[in-house]
PDB file of C-alpha atoms and ligand atoms in Angstrom:
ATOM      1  CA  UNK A   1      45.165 -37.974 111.528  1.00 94.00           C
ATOM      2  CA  UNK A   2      43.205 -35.109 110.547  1.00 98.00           C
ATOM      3  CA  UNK A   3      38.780 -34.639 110.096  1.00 98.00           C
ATOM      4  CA  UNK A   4      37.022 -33.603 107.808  1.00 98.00           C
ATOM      5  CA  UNK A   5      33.859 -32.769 106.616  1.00 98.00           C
ATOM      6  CA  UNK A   6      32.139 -34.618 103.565  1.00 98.00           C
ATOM      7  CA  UNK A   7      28.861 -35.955 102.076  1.00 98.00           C
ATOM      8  CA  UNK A   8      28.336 -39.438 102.175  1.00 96.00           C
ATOM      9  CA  UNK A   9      28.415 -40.828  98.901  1.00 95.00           C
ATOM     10  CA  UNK A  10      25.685 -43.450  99.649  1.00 92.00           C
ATOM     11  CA  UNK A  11      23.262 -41.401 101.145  1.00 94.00           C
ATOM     12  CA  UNK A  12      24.576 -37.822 100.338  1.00 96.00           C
ATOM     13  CA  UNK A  13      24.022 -37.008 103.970  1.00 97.00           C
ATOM     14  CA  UNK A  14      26.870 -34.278 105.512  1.00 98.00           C
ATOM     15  CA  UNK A  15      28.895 -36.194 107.674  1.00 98.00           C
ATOM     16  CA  UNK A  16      32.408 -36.447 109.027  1.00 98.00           C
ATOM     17  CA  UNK A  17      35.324 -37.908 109.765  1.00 98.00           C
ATOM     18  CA  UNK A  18      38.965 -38.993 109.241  1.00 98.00           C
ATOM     19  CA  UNK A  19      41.502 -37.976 106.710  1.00 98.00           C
ATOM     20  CA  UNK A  20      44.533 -39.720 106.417  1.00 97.00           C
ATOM     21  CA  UNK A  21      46.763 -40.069 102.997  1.00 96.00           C
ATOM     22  CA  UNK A  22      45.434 -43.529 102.657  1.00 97.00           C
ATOM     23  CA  UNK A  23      41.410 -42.200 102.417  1.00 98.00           C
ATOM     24  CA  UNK A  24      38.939 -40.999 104.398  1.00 98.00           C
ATOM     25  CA  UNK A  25      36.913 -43.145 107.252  1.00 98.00           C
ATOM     26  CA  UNK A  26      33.210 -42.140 107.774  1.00 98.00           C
ATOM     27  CA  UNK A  27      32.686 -41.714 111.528  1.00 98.00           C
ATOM     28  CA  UNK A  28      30.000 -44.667 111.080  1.00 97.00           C
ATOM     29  CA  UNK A  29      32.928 -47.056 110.212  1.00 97.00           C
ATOM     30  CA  UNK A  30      34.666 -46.410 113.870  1.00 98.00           C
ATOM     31  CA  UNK A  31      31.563 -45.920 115.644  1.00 98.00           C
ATOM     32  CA  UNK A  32      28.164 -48.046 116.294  1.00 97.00           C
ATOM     33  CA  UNK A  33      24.900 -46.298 115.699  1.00 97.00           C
ATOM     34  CA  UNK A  34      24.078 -46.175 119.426  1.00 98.00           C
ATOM     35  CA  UNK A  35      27.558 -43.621 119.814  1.00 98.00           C
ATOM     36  CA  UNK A  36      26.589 -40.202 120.319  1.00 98.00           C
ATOM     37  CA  UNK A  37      29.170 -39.432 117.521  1.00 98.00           C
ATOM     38  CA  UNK A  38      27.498 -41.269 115.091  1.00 97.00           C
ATOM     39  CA  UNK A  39      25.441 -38.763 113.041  1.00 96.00           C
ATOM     40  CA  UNK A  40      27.011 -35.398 114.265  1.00 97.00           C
ATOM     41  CA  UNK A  41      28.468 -32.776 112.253  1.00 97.00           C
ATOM     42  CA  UNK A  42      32.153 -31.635 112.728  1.00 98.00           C
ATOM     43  CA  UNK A  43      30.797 -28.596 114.360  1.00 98.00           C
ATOM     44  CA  UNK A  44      28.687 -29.967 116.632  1.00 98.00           C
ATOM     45  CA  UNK A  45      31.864 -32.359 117.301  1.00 98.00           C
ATOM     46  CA  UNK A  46      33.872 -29.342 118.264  1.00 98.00           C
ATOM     47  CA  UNK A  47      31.950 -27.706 120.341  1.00 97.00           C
ATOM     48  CA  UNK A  48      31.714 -30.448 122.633  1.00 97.00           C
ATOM     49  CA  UNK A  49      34.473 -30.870 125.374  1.00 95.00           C
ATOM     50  CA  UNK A  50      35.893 -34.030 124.334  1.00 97.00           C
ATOM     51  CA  UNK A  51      34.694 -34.316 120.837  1.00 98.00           C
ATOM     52  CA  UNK A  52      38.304 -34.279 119.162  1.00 98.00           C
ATOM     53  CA  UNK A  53      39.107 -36.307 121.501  1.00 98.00           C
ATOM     54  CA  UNK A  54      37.007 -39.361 120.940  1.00 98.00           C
ATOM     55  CA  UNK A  55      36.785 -39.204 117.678  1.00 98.00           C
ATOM     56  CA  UNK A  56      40.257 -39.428 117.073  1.00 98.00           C
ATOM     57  CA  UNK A  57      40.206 -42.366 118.892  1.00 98.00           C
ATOM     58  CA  UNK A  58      37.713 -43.906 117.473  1.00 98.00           C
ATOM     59  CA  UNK A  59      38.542 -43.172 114.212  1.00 98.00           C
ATOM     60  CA  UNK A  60      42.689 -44.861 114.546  1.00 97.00           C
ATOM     61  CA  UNK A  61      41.107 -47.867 115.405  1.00 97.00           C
ATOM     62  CA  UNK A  62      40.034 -48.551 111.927  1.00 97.00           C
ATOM     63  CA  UNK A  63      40.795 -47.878 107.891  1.00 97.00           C
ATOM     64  CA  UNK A  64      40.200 -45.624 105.283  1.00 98.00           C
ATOM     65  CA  UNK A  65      37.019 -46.942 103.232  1.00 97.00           C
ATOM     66  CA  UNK A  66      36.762 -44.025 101.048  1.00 98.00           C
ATOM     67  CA  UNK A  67      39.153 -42.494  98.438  1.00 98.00           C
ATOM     68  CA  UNK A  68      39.753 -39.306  99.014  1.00 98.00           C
ATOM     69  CA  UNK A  69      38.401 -38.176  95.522  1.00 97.00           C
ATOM     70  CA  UNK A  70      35.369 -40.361  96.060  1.00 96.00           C
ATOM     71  CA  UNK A  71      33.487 -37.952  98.033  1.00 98.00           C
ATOM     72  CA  UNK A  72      32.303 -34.383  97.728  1.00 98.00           C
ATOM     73  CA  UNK A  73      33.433 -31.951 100.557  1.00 98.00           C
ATOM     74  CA  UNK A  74      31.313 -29.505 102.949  1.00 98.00           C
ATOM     75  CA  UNK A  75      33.449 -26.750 104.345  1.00 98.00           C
ATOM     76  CA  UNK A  76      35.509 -28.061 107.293  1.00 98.00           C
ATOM     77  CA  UNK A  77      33.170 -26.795 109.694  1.00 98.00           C
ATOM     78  CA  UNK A  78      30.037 -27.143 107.678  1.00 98.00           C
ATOM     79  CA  UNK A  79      28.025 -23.707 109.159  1.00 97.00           C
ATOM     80  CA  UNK A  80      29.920 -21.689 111.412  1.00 98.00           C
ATOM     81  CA  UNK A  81      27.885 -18.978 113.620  1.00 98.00           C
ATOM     82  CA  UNK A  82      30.302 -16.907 111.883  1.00 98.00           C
ATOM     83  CA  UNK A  83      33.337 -15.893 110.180  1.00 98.00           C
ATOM     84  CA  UNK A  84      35.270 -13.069 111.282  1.00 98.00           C
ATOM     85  CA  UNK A  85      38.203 -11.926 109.479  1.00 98.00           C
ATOM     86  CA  UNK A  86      41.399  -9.360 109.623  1.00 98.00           C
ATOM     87  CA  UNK A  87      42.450  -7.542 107.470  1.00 96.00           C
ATOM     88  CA  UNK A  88      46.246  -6.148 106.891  1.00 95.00           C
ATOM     89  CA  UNK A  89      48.047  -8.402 109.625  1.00 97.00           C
ATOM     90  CA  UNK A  90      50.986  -9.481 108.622  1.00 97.00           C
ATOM     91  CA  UNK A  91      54.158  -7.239 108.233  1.00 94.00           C
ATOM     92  CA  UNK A  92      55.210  -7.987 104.560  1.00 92.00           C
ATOM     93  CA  UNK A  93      51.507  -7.653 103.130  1.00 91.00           C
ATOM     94  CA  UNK A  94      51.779  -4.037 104.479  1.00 91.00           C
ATOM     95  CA  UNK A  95      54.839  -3.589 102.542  1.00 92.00           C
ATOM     96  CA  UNK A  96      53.493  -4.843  99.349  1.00 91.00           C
ATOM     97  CA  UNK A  97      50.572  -2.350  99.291  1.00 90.00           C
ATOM     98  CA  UNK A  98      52.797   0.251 101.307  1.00 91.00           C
ATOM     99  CA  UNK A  99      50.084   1.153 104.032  1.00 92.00           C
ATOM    100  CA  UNK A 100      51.486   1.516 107.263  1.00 94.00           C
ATOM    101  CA  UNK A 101      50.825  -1.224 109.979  1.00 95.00           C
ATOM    102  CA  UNK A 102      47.727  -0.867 111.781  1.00 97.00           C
ATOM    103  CA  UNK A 103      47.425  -0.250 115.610  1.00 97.00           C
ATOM    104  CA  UNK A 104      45.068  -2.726 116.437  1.00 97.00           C
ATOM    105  CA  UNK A 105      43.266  -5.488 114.104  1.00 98.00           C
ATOM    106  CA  UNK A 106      41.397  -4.599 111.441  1.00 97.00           C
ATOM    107  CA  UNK A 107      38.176  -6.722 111.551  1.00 98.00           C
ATOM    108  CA  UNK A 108      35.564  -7.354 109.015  1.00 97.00           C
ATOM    109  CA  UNK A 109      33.697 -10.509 108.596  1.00 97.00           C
ATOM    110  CA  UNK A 110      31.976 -13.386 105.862  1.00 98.00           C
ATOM    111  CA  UNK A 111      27.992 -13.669 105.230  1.00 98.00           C
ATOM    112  CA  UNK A 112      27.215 -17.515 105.654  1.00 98.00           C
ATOM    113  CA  UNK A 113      26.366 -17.686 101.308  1.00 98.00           C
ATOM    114  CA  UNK A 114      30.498 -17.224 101.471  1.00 98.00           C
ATOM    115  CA  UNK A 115      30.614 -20.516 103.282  1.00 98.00           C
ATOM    116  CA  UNK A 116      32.679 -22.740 100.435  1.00 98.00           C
ATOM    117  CA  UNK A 117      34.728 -26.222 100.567  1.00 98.00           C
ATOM    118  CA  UNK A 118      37.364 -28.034  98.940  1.00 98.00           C
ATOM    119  CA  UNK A 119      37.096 -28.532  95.328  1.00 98.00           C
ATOM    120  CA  UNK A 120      34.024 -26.364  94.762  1.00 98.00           C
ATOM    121  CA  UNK A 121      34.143 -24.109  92.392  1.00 98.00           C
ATOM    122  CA  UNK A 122      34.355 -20.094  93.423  1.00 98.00           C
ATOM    123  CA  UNK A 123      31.858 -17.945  90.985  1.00 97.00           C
ATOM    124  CA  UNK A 124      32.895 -15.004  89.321  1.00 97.00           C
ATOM    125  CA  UNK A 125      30.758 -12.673  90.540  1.00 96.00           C
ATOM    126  CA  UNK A 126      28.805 -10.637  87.758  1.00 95.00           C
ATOM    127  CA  UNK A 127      30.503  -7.616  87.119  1.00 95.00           C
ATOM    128  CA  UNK A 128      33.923  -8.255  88.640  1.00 97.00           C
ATOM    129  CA  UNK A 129      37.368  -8.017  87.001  1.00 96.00           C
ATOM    130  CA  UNK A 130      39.581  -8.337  89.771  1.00 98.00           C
ATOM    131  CA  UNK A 131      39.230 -11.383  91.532  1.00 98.00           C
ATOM    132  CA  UNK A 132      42.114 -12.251  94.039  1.00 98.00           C
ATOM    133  CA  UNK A 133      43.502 -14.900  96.457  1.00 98.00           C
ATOM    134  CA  UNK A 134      44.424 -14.531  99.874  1.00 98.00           C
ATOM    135  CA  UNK A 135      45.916 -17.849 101.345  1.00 98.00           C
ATOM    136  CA  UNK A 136      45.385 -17.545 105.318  1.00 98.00           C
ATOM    137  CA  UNK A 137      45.276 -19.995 108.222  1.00 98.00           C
ATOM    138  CA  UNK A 138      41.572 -20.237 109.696  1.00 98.00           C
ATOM    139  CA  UNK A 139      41.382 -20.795 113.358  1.00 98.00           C
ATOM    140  CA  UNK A 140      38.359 -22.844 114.637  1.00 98.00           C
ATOM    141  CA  UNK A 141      37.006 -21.651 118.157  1.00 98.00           C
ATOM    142  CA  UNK A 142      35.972 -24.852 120.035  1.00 98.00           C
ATOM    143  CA  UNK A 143      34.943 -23.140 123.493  1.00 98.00           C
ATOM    144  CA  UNK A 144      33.133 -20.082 124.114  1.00 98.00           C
ATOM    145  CA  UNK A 145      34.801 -17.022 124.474  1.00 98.00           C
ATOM    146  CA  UNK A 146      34.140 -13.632 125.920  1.00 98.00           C
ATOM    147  CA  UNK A 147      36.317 -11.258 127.344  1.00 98.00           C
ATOM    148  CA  UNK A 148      39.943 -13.709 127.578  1.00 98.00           C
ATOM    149  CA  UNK A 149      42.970 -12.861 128.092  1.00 98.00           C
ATOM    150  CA  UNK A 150      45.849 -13.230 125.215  1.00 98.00           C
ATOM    151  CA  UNK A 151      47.303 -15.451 127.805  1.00 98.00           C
ATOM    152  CA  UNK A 152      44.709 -18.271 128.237  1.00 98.00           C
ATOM    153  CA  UNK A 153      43.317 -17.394 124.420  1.00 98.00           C
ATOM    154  CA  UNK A 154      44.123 -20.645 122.737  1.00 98.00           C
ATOM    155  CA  UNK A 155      42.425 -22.761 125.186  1.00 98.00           C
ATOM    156  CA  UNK A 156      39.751 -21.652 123.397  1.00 98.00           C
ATOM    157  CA  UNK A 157      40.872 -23.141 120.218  1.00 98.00           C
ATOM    158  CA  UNK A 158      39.358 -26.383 118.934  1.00 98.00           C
ATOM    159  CA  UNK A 159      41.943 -26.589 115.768  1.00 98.00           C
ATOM    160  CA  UNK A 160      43.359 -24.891 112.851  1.00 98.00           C
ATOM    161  CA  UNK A 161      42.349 -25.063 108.843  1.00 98.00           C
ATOM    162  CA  UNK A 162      43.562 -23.749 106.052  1.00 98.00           C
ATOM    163  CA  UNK A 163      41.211 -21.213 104.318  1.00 98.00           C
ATOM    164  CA  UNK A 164      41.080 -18.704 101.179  1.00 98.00           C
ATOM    165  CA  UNK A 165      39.930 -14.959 101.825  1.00 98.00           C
ATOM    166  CA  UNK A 166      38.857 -14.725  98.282  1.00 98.00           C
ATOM    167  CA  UNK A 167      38.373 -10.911  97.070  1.00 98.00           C
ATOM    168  CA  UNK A 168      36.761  -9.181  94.551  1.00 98.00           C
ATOM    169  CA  UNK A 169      39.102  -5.981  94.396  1.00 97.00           C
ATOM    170  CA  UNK A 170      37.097  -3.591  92.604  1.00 97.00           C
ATOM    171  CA  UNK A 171      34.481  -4.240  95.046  1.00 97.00           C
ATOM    172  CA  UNK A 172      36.758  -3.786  97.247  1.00 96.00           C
ATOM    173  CA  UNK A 173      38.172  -0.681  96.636  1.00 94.00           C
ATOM    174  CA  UNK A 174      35.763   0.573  94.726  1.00 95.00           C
ATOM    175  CA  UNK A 175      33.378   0.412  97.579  1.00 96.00           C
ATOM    176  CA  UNK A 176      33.724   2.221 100.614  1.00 91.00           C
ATOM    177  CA  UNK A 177      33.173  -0.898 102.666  1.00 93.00           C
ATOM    178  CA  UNK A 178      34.880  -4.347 102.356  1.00 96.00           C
ATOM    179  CA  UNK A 179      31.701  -6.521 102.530  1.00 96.00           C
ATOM    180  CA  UNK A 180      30.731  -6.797  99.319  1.00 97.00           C
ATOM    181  CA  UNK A 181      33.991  -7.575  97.954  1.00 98.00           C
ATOM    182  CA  UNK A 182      35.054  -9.979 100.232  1.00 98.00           C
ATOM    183  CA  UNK A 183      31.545 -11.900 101.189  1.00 98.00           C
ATOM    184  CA  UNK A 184      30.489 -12.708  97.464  1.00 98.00           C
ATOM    185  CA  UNK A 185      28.711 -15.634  97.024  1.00 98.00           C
ATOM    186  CA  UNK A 186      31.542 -18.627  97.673  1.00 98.00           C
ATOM    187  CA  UNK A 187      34.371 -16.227  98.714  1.00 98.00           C
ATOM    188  CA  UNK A 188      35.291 -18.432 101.730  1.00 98.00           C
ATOM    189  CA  UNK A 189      36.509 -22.096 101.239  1.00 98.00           C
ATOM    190  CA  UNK A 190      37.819 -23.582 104.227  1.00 98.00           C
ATOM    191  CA  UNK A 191      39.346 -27.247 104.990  1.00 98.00           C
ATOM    192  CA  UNK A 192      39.825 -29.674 103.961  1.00 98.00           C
ATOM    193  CA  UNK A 193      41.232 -30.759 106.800  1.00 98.00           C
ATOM    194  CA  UNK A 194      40.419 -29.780 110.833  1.00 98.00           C
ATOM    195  CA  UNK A 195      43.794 -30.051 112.648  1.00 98.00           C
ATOM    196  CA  UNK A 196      43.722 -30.582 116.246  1.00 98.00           C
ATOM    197  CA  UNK A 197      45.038 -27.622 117.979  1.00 97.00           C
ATOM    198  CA  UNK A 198      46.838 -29.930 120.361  1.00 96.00           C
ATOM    199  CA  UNK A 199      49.303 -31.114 117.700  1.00 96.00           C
ATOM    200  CA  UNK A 200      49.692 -27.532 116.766  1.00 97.00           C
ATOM    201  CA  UNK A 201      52.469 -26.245 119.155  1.00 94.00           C
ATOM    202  CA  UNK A 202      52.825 -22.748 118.198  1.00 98.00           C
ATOM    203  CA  UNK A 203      50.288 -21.037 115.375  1.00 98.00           C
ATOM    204  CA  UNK A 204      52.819 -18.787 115.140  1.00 98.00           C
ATOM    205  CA  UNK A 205      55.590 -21.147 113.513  1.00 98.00           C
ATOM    206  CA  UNK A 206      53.534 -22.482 110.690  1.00 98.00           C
ATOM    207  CA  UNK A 207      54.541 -22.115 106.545  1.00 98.00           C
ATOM    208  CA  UNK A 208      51.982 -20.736 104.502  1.00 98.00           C
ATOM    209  CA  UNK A 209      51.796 -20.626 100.902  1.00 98.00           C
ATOM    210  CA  UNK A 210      49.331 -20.279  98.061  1.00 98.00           C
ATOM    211  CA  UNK A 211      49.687 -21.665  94.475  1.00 98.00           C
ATOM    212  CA  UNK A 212      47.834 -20.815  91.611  1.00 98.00           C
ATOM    213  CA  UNK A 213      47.760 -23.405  89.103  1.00 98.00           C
ATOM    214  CA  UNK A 214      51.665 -24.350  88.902  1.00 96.00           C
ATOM    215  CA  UNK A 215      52.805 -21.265  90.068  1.00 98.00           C
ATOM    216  CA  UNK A 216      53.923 -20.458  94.085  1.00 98.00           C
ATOM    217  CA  UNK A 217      52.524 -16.637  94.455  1.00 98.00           C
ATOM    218  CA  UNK A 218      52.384 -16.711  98.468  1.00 98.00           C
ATOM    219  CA  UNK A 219      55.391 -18.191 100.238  1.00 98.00           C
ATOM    220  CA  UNK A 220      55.602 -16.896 104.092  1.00 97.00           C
ATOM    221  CA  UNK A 221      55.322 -18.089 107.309  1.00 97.00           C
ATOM    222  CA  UNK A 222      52.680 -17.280 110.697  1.00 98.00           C
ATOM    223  CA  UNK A 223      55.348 -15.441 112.322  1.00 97.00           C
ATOM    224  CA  UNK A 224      55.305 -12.758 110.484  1.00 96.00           C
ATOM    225  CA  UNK A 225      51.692 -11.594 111.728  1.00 98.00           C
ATOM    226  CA  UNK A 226      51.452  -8.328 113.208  1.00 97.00           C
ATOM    227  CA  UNK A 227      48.911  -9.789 115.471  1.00 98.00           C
ATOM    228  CA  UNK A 228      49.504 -13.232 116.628  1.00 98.00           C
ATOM    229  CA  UNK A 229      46.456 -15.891 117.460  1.00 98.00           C
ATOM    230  CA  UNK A 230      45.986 -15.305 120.603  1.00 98.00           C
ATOM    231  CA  UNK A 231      46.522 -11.466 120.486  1.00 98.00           C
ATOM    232  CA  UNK A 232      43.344 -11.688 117.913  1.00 98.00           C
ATOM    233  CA  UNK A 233      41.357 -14.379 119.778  1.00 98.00           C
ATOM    234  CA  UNK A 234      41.355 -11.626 122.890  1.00 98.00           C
ATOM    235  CA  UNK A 235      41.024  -8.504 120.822  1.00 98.00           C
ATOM    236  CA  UNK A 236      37.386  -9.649 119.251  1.00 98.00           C
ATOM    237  CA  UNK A 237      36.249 -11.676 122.305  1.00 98.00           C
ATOM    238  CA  UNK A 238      36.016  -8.155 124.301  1.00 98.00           C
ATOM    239  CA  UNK A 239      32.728  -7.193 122.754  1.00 97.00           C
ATOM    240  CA  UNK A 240      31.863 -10.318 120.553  1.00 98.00           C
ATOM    241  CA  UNK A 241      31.629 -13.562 121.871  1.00 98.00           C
ATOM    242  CA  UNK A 242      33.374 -16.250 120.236  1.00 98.00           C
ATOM    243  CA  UNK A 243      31.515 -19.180 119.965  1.00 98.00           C
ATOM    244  CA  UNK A 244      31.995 -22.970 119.346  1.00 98.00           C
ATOM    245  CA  UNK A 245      32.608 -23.464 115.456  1.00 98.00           C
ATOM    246  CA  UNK A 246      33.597 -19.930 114.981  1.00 98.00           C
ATOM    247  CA  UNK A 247      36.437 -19.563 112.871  1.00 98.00           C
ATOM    248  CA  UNK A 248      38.945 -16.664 112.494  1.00 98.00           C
ATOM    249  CA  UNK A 249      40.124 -16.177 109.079  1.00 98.00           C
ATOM    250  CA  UNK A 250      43.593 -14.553 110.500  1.00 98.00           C
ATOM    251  CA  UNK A 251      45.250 -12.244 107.519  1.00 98.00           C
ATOM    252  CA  UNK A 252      47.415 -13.178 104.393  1.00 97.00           C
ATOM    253  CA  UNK A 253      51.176 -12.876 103.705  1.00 97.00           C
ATOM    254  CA  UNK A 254      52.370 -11.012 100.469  1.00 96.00           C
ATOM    255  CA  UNK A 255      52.151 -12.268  97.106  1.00 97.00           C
ATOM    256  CA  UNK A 256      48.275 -11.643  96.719  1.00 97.00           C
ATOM    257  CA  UNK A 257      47.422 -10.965  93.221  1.00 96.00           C
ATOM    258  CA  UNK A 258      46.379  -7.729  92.669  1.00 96.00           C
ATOM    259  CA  UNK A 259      49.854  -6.187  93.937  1.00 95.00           C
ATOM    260  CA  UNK A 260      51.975  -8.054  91.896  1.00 95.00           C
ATOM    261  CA  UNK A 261      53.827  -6.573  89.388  1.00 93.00           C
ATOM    262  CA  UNK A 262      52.324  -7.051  86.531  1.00 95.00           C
ATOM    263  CA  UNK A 263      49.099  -8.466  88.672  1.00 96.00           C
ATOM    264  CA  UNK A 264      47.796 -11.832  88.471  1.00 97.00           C
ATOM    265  CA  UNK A 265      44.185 -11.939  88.185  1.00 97.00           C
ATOM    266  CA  UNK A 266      42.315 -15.110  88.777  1.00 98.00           C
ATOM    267  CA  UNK A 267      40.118 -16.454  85.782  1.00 97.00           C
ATOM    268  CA  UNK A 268      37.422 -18.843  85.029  1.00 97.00           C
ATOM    269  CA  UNK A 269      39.210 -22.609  85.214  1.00 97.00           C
ATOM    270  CA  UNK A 270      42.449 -21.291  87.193  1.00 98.00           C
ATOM    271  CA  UNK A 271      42.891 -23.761  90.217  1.00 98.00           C
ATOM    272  CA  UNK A 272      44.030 -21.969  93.527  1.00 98.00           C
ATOM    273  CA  UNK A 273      45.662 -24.201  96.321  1.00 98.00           C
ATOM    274  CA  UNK A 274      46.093 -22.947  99.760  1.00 98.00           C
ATOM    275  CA  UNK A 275      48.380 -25.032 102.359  1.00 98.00           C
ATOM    276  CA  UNK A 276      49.748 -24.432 105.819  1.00 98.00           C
ATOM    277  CA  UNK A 277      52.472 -26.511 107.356  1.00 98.00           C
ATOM    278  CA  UNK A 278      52.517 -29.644 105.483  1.00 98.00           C
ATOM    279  CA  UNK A 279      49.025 -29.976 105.626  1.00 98.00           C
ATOM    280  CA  UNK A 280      47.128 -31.093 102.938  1.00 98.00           C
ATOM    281  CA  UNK A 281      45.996 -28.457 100.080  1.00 98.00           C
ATOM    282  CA  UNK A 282      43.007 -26.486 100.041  1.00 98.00           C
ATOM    283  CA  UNK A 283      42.132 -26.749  96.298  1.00 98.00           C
ATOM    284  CA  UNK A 284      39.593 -24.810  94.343  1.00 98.00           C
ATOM    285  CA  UNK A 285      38.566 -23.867  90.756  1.00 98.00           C
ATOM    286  CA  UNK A 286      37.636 -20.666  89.737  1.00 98.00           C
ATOM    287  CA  UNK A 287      33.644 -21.010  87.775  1.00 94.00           C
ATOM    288  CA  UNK A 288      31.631 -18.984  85.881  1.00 86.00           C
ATOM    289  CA  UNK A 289      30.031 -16.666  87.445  1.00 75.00           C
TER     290      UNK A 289
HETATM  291 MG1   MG B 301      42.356 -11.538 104.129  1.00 69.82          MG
END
């Protein structure tokens, strides 16, 4: 079973809980109102020790009530103290935009208006021509971490999402900066799903691939990151603590739009689907602006 994060469709109050092929069940179905659990958010559920834990138990004990197109989603973790991301990590993305490697992550990070979910729409931003995909696999920090070691750095993972790095290239590289181009209003969708990073063995051994409408245009794997998870996880925690609900947005494979030859632009009503492992989607239209 996986979480998620969703409004209820009763009282249109952000809540959480499981996702399962069958439907979703609202944490209020599996536990009584007395249960700590009972009106948390997903990020207050991972930054407790046993959080996952109990919730997954609680949650197998009973069925889906909801259809899973019966609710509307909040971003997997619904307000992370922030989103950092990196830029240029994985080998054959370098190729495709023939830069050399880098020689340590590249970091930049995601204003909390980028904060998007499943099946919202992303805006064109006024002005832009060039908006792009980047399917990536978001890592959700569930203990807080300064200054770990690569070795012990995914104890400090609470799970793993899928999530889009959605760019606006001629902000881009028009700008001397990235912020702009990559922290436009909606430019980070993440979930739908929160996968437990104990039934994720290695991050490093995971397919990723991005559609957009019909079409595959990413189709790689986590091993090819320069920088692995844990590499990453160590890297930023030396000078910026990592805190519960954190996520990393770690890099995207080739195949992003703008270097494709001839390049493939998203436009308004073009549906983007991100997915890692057999996990379900991460779906999203592109709006108006
Ligand atoms: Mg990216």
């Amino acid at each position: 079973m996986f979480l998620t994060s969703f409004y209820d469709p009763a009282t249109s109050a952000l809540t959480f809980g499981g996702f399962t092929a069958e439907g979703l069940i609202p944490i209020q179905r599996a536990v009584d109102r007395q249960h700590w659990l009972y009106d948390r958010n997903l990020g207050e559920v991972v930054a407790h020790p046993s959080g996952i834990q109990e919730a997954l138990e609680a949650l197998s004990r009973v069925s889906p009530s909801l259809g899973l197109d019966q609710v509307r989603y909040a971003p997997v973790i619904p307000r992370p103290p922030k989103v950092v991301c990196i830029g240029q990590n994985y080998w054959d993305h370098c190729r495709e935009q023939k830069v050399n490697p880098p020689d340590r992550p590249i970091l930049f990070a995601k204003l909390p208006n980028a904060y998007n979910a499943h099946r919202e729409l992303i805006p064109v931003p006024p002005g832009c021509t060039q908006l792009d995909y980047e399917a990536e696999l978001g890592v959700v920090i569930g203990r807080t971490a300064h200054r770990v070691t690569p070795e012990s750095a995914l104890d400090y993972v609470a799970g793993y999402t899928p999530v889009n790095d959605v760019s606006a290239r001629d902000f881009q590289f028009g700008d001397r900066q990235w912020l702009r181009g990559k922290s436009q209003n909606g430019f980070a969708p993440m979930g739908p799903v929160l996968v437990p990073a104990e039934v994720v063995s290695d991050p490093q051994q995971l397919a990723i691939r991005c559609w957009v409408n019909d079409q595959l245009v990413q189709d790689s794997h986590t091993g090819e990151m320069i920088f692995d998870v844990r590499t990453l996880i160590a890297f930023i925690s030396q000078g910026i603590t990592l805190e519960p609900g954190d996520v990393v947005f770690t890099g995207t494979p080739n195949g992003v739009g703008i270097f494709r030859n001839p390049p493939l632009l998203l436009q308004p009503g073009d549906l983007v689907s991100v997915q890692i492992a057999d996990w379900p989607r991460l779906e999203n239209r592109i709006g108006p602006s």
